[in-house]
mmCIF file of C-alpha atoms in Angstrom:
data_model
loop_
_atom_site.group_PDB
_atom_site.id
_atom_site.type_symbol
_atom_site.label_atom_id
_atom_site.label_comp_id
_atom_site.label_asym_id
_atom_site.label_seq_id
_atom_site.Cartn_x
_atom_site.Cartn_y
_atom_site.Cartn_z
ATOM 1 C CA MET A 1 -26.577 -7.415 -5.433
ATOM 2 C CA ALA A 2 -23.412 -8.610 -5.741
ATOM 3 C CA THR A 3 -20.628 -7.869 -3.023
ATOM 4 C CA VAL A 4 -17.403 -5.597 -2.723
ATOM 5 C CA ILE A 5 -14.928 -5.734 -1.552
ATOM 6 C CA LEU A 6 -13.290 -2.534 -0.563
ATOM 7 C CA LEU A 7 -9.578 -2.321 -0.073
ATOM 8 C CA ARG A 8 -7.761 0.486 1.797
ATOM 9 C CA HIS A 9 -4.172 0.779 -1.053
ATOM 10 C CA ALA A 10 -0.790 -0.929 1.279
ATOM 11 C CA ARG A 11 1.222 1.352 3.655
ATOM 12 C CA SER A 12 2.486 4.188 1.360
ATOM 13 C CA THR A 13 5.438 6.299 1.312
ATOM 14 C CA ALA A 14 3.728 9.238 2.830
ATOM 15 C CA ASN A 15 1.898 7.628 5.284
ATOM 16 C CA GLY A 16 5.157 6.495 6.655
ATOM 17 C CA ALA A 17 6.528 10.602 6.620
ATOM 18 C CA GLY A 18 2.679 11.468 7.937
ATOM 19 C CA VAL A 19 2.493 13.540 4.995
ATOM 20 C CA LEU A 20 -1.460 14.318 3.380
ATOM 21 C CA ALA A 21 -0.606 13.841 0.084
ATOM 22 C CA GLY A 22 -3.573 13.931 -1.833
ATOM 23 C CA ARG A 23 -4.103 13.764 -5.176
ATOM 24 C CA GLN A 24 0.343 14.194 -5.488
ATOM 25 C CA PRO A 25 1.986 12.667 -7.956
ATOM 26 C CA GLY A 26 4.748 10.308 -7.308
ATOM 27 C CA VAL A 27 3.970 8.597 -3.777
ATOM 28 C CA ALA A 28 4.525 5.143 -4.212
ATOM 29 C CA LEU A 29 4.210 2.226 -2.036
ATOM 30 C CA SER A 30 6.241 1.355 0.928
ATOM 31 C CA ASP A 31 8.499 -1.326 1.613
ATOM 32 C CA ARG A 32 6.331 -2.197 3.849
ATOM 33 C CA GLY A 33 3.207 -1.663 1.235
ATOM 34 C CA VAL A 34 4.965 -4.313 -1.332
ATOM 35 C CA GLU A 35 5.399 -6.873 1.211
ATOM 36 C CA GLN A 36 1.167 -5.624 2.240
ATOM 37 C CA ALA A 37 0.173 -6.287 -1.241
ATOM 38 C CA ALA A 38 2.404 -9.239 -2.211
ATOM 39 C CA ALA A 39 0.454 -10.944 0.924
ATOM 40 C CA LEU A 40 -3.344 -10.340 -0.693
ATOM 41 C CA VAL A 41 -2.654 -12.433 -3.506
ATOM 42 C CA ALA A 42 -2.572 -15.880 -0.369
ATOM 43 C CA ARG A 43 -5.159 -13.761 1.763
ATOM 44 C CA LEU A 44 -7.731 -13.433 -0.973
ATOM 45 C CA ALA A 45 -6.693 -17.379 -2.942
ATOM 46 C CA GLY A 46 -10.013 -18.165 -1.162
ATOM 47 C CA ILE A 47 -12.496 -16.074 -3.299
ATOM 48 C CA PRO A 48 -13.033 -15.914 -6.767
ATOM 49 C CA LEU A 49 -13.727 -12.059 -7.816
ATOM 50 C CA ALA A 50 -15.759 -11.174 -10.382
ATOM 51 C CA ALA A 51 -13.921 -7.867 -10.747
ATOM 52 C CA ALA A 52 -11.815 -5.227 -9.781
ATOM 53 C CA VAL A 53 -12.636 -2.030 -9.778
ATOM 54 C CA THR A 54 -9.330 1.278 -8.540
ATOM 55 C CA SER A 55 -8.656 4.741 -7.926
ATOM 56 C CA PRO A 56 -6.390 6.174 -10.668
ATOM 57 C CA LEU A 57 -3.760 6.698 -8.090
ATOM 58 C CA ASP A 58 0.266 5.139 -7.662
ATOM 59 C CA ARG A 59 -0.250 3.736 -4.889
ATOM 60 C CA CYS A 60 -3.858 1.986 -5.402
ATOM 61 C CA ARG A 61 -2.446 0.565 -8.657
ATOM 62 C CA GLN A 62 0.384 -1.012 -7.318
ATOM 63 C CA THR A 63 -1.917 -2.117 -4.631
ATOM 64 C CA LEU A 64 -3.355 -4.610 -6.770
ATOM 65 C CA ALA A 65 -1.224 -5.594 -9.170
ATOM 66 C CA PRO A 66 0.484 -9.077 -7.465
ATOM 67 C CA LEU A 67 -3.920 -10.313 -7.213
ATOM 68 C CA LEU A 68 -4.419 -9.255 -10.347
ATOM 69 C CA ALA A 69 -1.375 -10.722 -11.776
ATOM 70 C CA ASP A 70 -2.545 -13.892 -10.329
ATOM 71 C CA ARG A 71 -6.209 -13.763 -11.363
ATOM 72 C CA GLY A 72 -5.144 -12.562 -14.851
ATOM 73 C CA LEU A 73 -7.700 -10.265 -13.952
ATOM 74 C CA GLU A 74 -8.002 -6.470 -15.831
ATOM 75 C CA PRO A 75 -9.187 -3.473 -13.536
ATOM 76 C CA VAL A 76 -11.803 -0.887 -14.710
ATOM 77 C CA VAL A 77 -9.919 2.077 -13.257
ATOM 78 C CA GLU A 78 -12.667 4.453 -11.559
ATOM 79 C CA PRO A 79 -12.060 8.338 -10.744
ATOM 80 C CA ASP A 80 -14.575 8.879 -8.715
ATOM 81 C CA LEU A 81 -12.532 5.967 -6.395
ATOM 82 C CA ALA A 82 -10.031 8.558 -6.303
ATOM 83 C CA GLU A 83 -8.501 10.117 -3.383
ATOM 84 C CA VAL A 84 -10.102 13.679 -1.575
ATOM 85 C CA ASP A 85 -8.604 16.789 -3.205
ATOM 86 C CA TYR A 86 -7.344 18.209 -0.465
ATOM 87 C CA GLY A 87 -6.055 20.887 -2.442
ATOM 88 C CA GLN A 88 -4.076 24.203 -0.424
ATOM 89 C CA TRP A 89 -3.249 20.881 1.894
ATOM 90 C CA THR A 90 -2.334 18.458 -0.544
ATOM 91 C CA GLY A 91 1.615 17.462 0.567
ATOM 92 C CA ARG A 92 1.753 19.012 4.478
ATOM 93 C CA GLY A 93 3.001 17.564 7.183
ATOM 94 C CA ILE A 94 -0.313 16.415 9.388
ATOM 95 C CA LYS A 95 1.674 17.693 12.217
ATOM 96 C CA ASP A 96 1.432 21.042 10.477
ATOM 97 C CA LEU A 97 -2.196 20.810 10.017
ATOM 98 C CA LEU A 98 -3.269 20.230 13.298
ATOM 99 C CA GLU A 99 -3.117 24.429 14.051
ATOM 100 C CA GLU A 100 -5.544 24.772 11.183
ATOM 101 C CA PRO A 101 -9.255 25.987 12.715
ATOM 102 C CA LEU A 102 -10.317 24.192 9.505
ATOM 103 C CA TRP A 103 -8.922 20.841 11.183
ATOM 104 C CA ALA A 104 -11.210 20.555 13.772
ATOM 105 C CA VAL A 105 -14.171 21.073 11.806
ATOM 106 C CA VAL A 106 -12.632 18.196 9.655
ATOM 107 C CA GLN A 107 -12.548 16.292 12.858
ATOM 108 C CA GLN A 108 -16.120 17.184 14.427
ATOM 109 C CA HIS A 109 -18.020 18.179 11.705
ATOM 110 C CA PRO A 110 -16.880 17.122 9.038
ATOM 111 C CA SER A 111 -19.932 17.188 6.644
ATOM 112 C CA ALA A 112 -19.001 20.919 5.978
ATOM 113 C CA ALA A 113 -15.215 20.523 5.703
ATOM 114 C CA VAL A 114 -14.712 22.199 2.560
ATOM 115 C CA PHE A 115 -10.586 21.776 1.946
ATOM 116 C CA PRO A 116 -8.937 24.853 0.986
ATOM 117 C CA GLY A 117 -8.971 24.865 -2.953
ATOM 118 C CA GLY A 118 -10.277 21.716 -3.248
ATOM 119 C CA GLU A 119 -12.788 19.833 -2.442
ATOM 120 C CA GLY A 120 -15.690 19.502 1.341
ATOM 121 C CA LEU A 121 -16.341 15.599 2.388
ATOM 122 C CA ALA A 122 -20.292 15.763 1.626
ATOM 123 C CA ALA A 123 -18.716 15.926 -2.420
ATOM 124 C CA VAL A 124 -16.649 13.126 -1.869
ATOM 125 C CA GLN A 125 -18.663 10.462 -0.421
ATOM 126 C CA ALA A 126 -22.110 11.358 -3.068
ATOM 127 C CA ARG A 127 -19.399 10.739 -5.853
ATOM 128 C CA SER A 128 -17.587 7.607 -3.976
ATOM 129 C CA VAL A 129 -21.204 5.433 -3.351
ATOM 130 C CA ALA A 130 -22.626 7.040 -6.074
ATOM 131 C CA ALA A 131 -19.756 5.119 -7.785
ATOM 132 C CA ILE A 132 -19.739 2.647 -6.087
ATOM 133 C CA ARG A 133 -23.416 2.128 -6.225
ATOM 134 C CA ALA A 134 -23.131 1.980 -10.248
ATOM 135 C CA HIS A 135 -20.326 -0.989 -9.937
ATOM 136 C CA ASP A 136 -22.429 -2.928 -7.839
ATOM 137 C CA ALA A 137 -25.704 -3.166 -9.523
ATOM 138 C CA ARG A 138 -23.506 -3.355 -13.083
ATOM 139 C CA VAL A 139 -21.221 -7.056 -11.191
ATOM 140 C CA THR A 140 -24.418 -8.199 -10.245
ATOM 141 C CA ALA A 141 -26.156 -7.820 -14.018
ATOM 142 C CA GLU A 142 -22.927 -9.518 -15.524
ATOM 143 C CA HIS A 143 -22.054 -11.849 -12.452
ATOM 144 C CA GLY A 144 -25.136 -12.885 -10.286
ATOM 145 C CA PRO A 145 -26.403 -11.778 -6.935
ATOM 146 C CA ARG A 146 -23.632 -14.342 -5.655
ATOM 147 C CA ALA A 147 -20.554 -12.473 -6.997
ATOM 148 C CA VAL A 148 -17.346 -11.043 -5.192
ATOM 149 C CA TRP A 149 -15.516 -8.159 -6.699
ATOM 150 C CA LEU A 150 -13.260 -5.632 -4.855
ATOM 151 C CA ALA A 151 -12.355 -2.345 -5.599
ATOM 152 C CA CYS A 152 -9.648 -0.480 -4.460
ATOM 153 C CA SER A 153 -9.465 2.851 -3.530
ATOM 154 C CA HIS A 154 -7.878 5.121 0.268
ATOM 155 C CA GLY A 155 -8.849 5.651 3.842
ATOM 156 C CA ASP A 156 -11.056 8.759 3.780
ATOM 157 C CA VAL A 157 -13.036 6.946 0.728
ATOM 158 C CA ILE A 158 -14.010 3.467 1.794
ATOM 159 C CA LYS A 159 -14.406 5.564 5.244
ATOM 160 C CA SER A 160 -17.370 7.648 3.660
ATOM 161 C CA VAL A 161 -18.788 4.542 2.303
ATOM 162 C CA LEU A 162 -18.969 2.603 4.644
ATOM 163 C CA ALA A 163 -20.592 5.525 7.034
ATOM 164 C CA ASP A 164 -23.680 5.035 3.829
ATOM 165 C CA ALA A 165 -22.872 2.090 4.122
ATOM 166 C CA LEU A 166 -23.864 1.762 8.009
ATOM 167 C CA GLY A 167 -26.708 4.861 7.915
ATOM 168 C CA VAL A 168 -24.296 6.462 9.840
ATOM 169 C CA HIS A 169 -24.379 10.397 8.939
ATOM 170 C CA LEU A 170 -20.769 11.588 7.595
ATOM 171 C CA ASP A 171 -20.380 13.852 10.614
ATOM 172 C CA GLY A 172 -19.024 10.204 12.564
ATOM 173 C CA PHE A 173 -17.420 8.948 9.718
ATOM 174 C CA GLN A 174 -13.895 10.086 11.880
ATOM 175 C CA ARG A 175 -15.505 7.220 14.432
ATOM 176 C CA ILE A 176 -14.421 4.074 11.597
ATOM 177 C CA VAL A 177 -11.146 3.487 11.249
ATOM 178 C CA VAL A 178 -9.531 2.304 7.727
ATOM 179 C CA ASP A 179 -6.264 1.077 7.994
ATOM 180 C CA PRO A 180 -3.437 0.788 5.100
ATOM 181 C CA ALA A 181 -4.239 -2.935 2.857
ATOM 182 C CA SER A 182 -7.333 -3.761 5.336
ATOM 183 C CA VAL A 183 -10.690 -4.711 3.488
ATOM 184 C CA SER A 184 -14.267 -3.480 4.992
ATOM 185 C CA VAL A 185 -16.856 -5.593 2.876
ATOM 186 C CA VAL A 186 -20.193 -4.847 2.450
ATOM 187 C CA GLN A 187 -22.984 -6.676 0.573
ATOM 188 C CA TYR A 188 -25.535 -4.304 -0.615
ATOM 189 C CA THR A 189 -29.348 -5.718 -1.632
ATOM 190 C CA GLU A 190 -32.018 -3.811 -2.969
ATOM 191 C CA THR A 191 -33.861 -2.593 0.809
ATOM 192 C CA ARG A 192 -30.756 -1.388 2.465
ATOM 193 C CA PRO A 193 -26.268 -2.954 2.526
ATOM 194 C CA PHE A 194 -25.267 -4.903 4.805
ATOM 195 C CA VAL A 195 -21.918 -4.662 6.637
ATOM 196 C CA LEU A 196 -19.880 -7.897 6.716
ATOM 197 C CA ARG A 197 -15.952 -7.018 7.859
ATOM 198 C CA VAL A 198 -14.792 -3.229 8.420
ATOM 199 C CA ASN A 199 -10.755 -2.781 8.841
ATOM 200 C CA ASP A 200 -10.213 -6.765 8.569
ATOM 201 C CA ASN A 201 -6.547 -7.248 8.576
ATOM 202 C CA GLY A 202 -5.975 -10.681 9.049
ATOM 203 C CA GLY A 203 -7.852 -14.015 8.734
ATOM 204 C CA ASP A 204 -9.854 -16.156 6.536
ATOM 205 C CA LEU A 205 -11.901 -14.471 3.528
ATOM 206 C CA SER A 206 -13.420 -17.283 1.976
ATOM 207 C CA ALA A 207 -16.478 -17.353 3.692
ATOM 208 C CA LEU A 208 -18.185 -14.110 2.118
ATOM 209 C CA VAL A 209 -18.315 -16.162 -0.650
ATOM 210 C CA PRO A 210 -22.229 -16.740 -0.320
ATOM 211 C CA PRO A 211 -23.361 -20.480 -1.155
ATOM 212 C CA PRO A 212 -25.671 -21.694 -3.210
ATOM 213 C CA GLU A 213 -28.875 -22.177 -1.068
ATOM 214 C CA LYS A 214 -28.250 -18.405 0.260
ATOM 215 C CA ALA A 215 -28.087 -16.308 -2.767
ATOM 216 C CA GLU A 216 -30.964 -14.821 -2.847
ATOM 217 C CA GLN A 217 -30.536 -14.556 1.455
ATOM 218 C CA PRO A 218 -28.838 -11.798 3.318
ATOM 219 C CA PRO A 219 -26.159 -12.310 5.407
ATOM 220 C CA SER A 220 -28.280 -11.979 8.524
ATOM 221 C CA SER A 221 -31.938 -12.250 8.522
ATOM 222 C CA ASP A 222 -33.990 -8.868 9.466
ATOM 223 C CA ALA A 223 -34.430 -7.961 12.133
ATOM 224 C CA VAL A 224 -38.615 -8.330 14.136
ATOM 225 C CA VAL A 225 -40.286 -5.591 14.150
ATOM 226 C CA GLY A 226 -40.210 -5.451 17.946
ATOM 227 C CA GLY A 227 -38.543 -8.694 18.817
ATOM 228 C CA THR A 228 -34.716 -8.807 18.261
ATOM 229 C CA THR A 229 -33.177 -10.958 16.018
ATOM 230 C CA GLY A 230 -31.002 -12.812 18.872
ATOM 231 C CA ALA A 231 -31.342 -15.263 21.633
#
């Protein structure tokens, strides 16, 4: 199967204001976010992207705009990669939400958390993982198993996808950090996913492109039953 770069949108005005933006309209990139988006062009220069998929929200589209213009790519808009529907929490300040009883559930038992008037985090994981796997299968069918593609989404959405790929219960997904403009990388195979990067904020990413002679190989050898893969 192909390799997917999970890109969190660059820093937004809501990130700077400490607000839970959710799906609130009119949330754009901050000045710092604009700089981060522009820097993606050089950072991903060594990776031939086969496709790009994005959340429909403005901050994701703005993050991808310089990169896609440079590559001449048109993104596929995927509603199931949209931000969590926080319902009545949308637009509220994080410092105020800390006082809500549900906040502790979100942090300690997120699989049981359902936002008032919104959706539950378990549902977020189900839709986002299904979307990523479906697009990965499509890209693989169209471009082959060595293809690398990019999906731009949101922090909690990407964390839920990574938790699934790592085989971690959703209740542990708050242990995963995904910063604005960071990339995390997953390679799916017929048997299981391999997580190649998490919250990568810099450095050369060209090694993510599989060499031709290893097109059918996982990124690292499978564990030996009763033994280890290391020295």
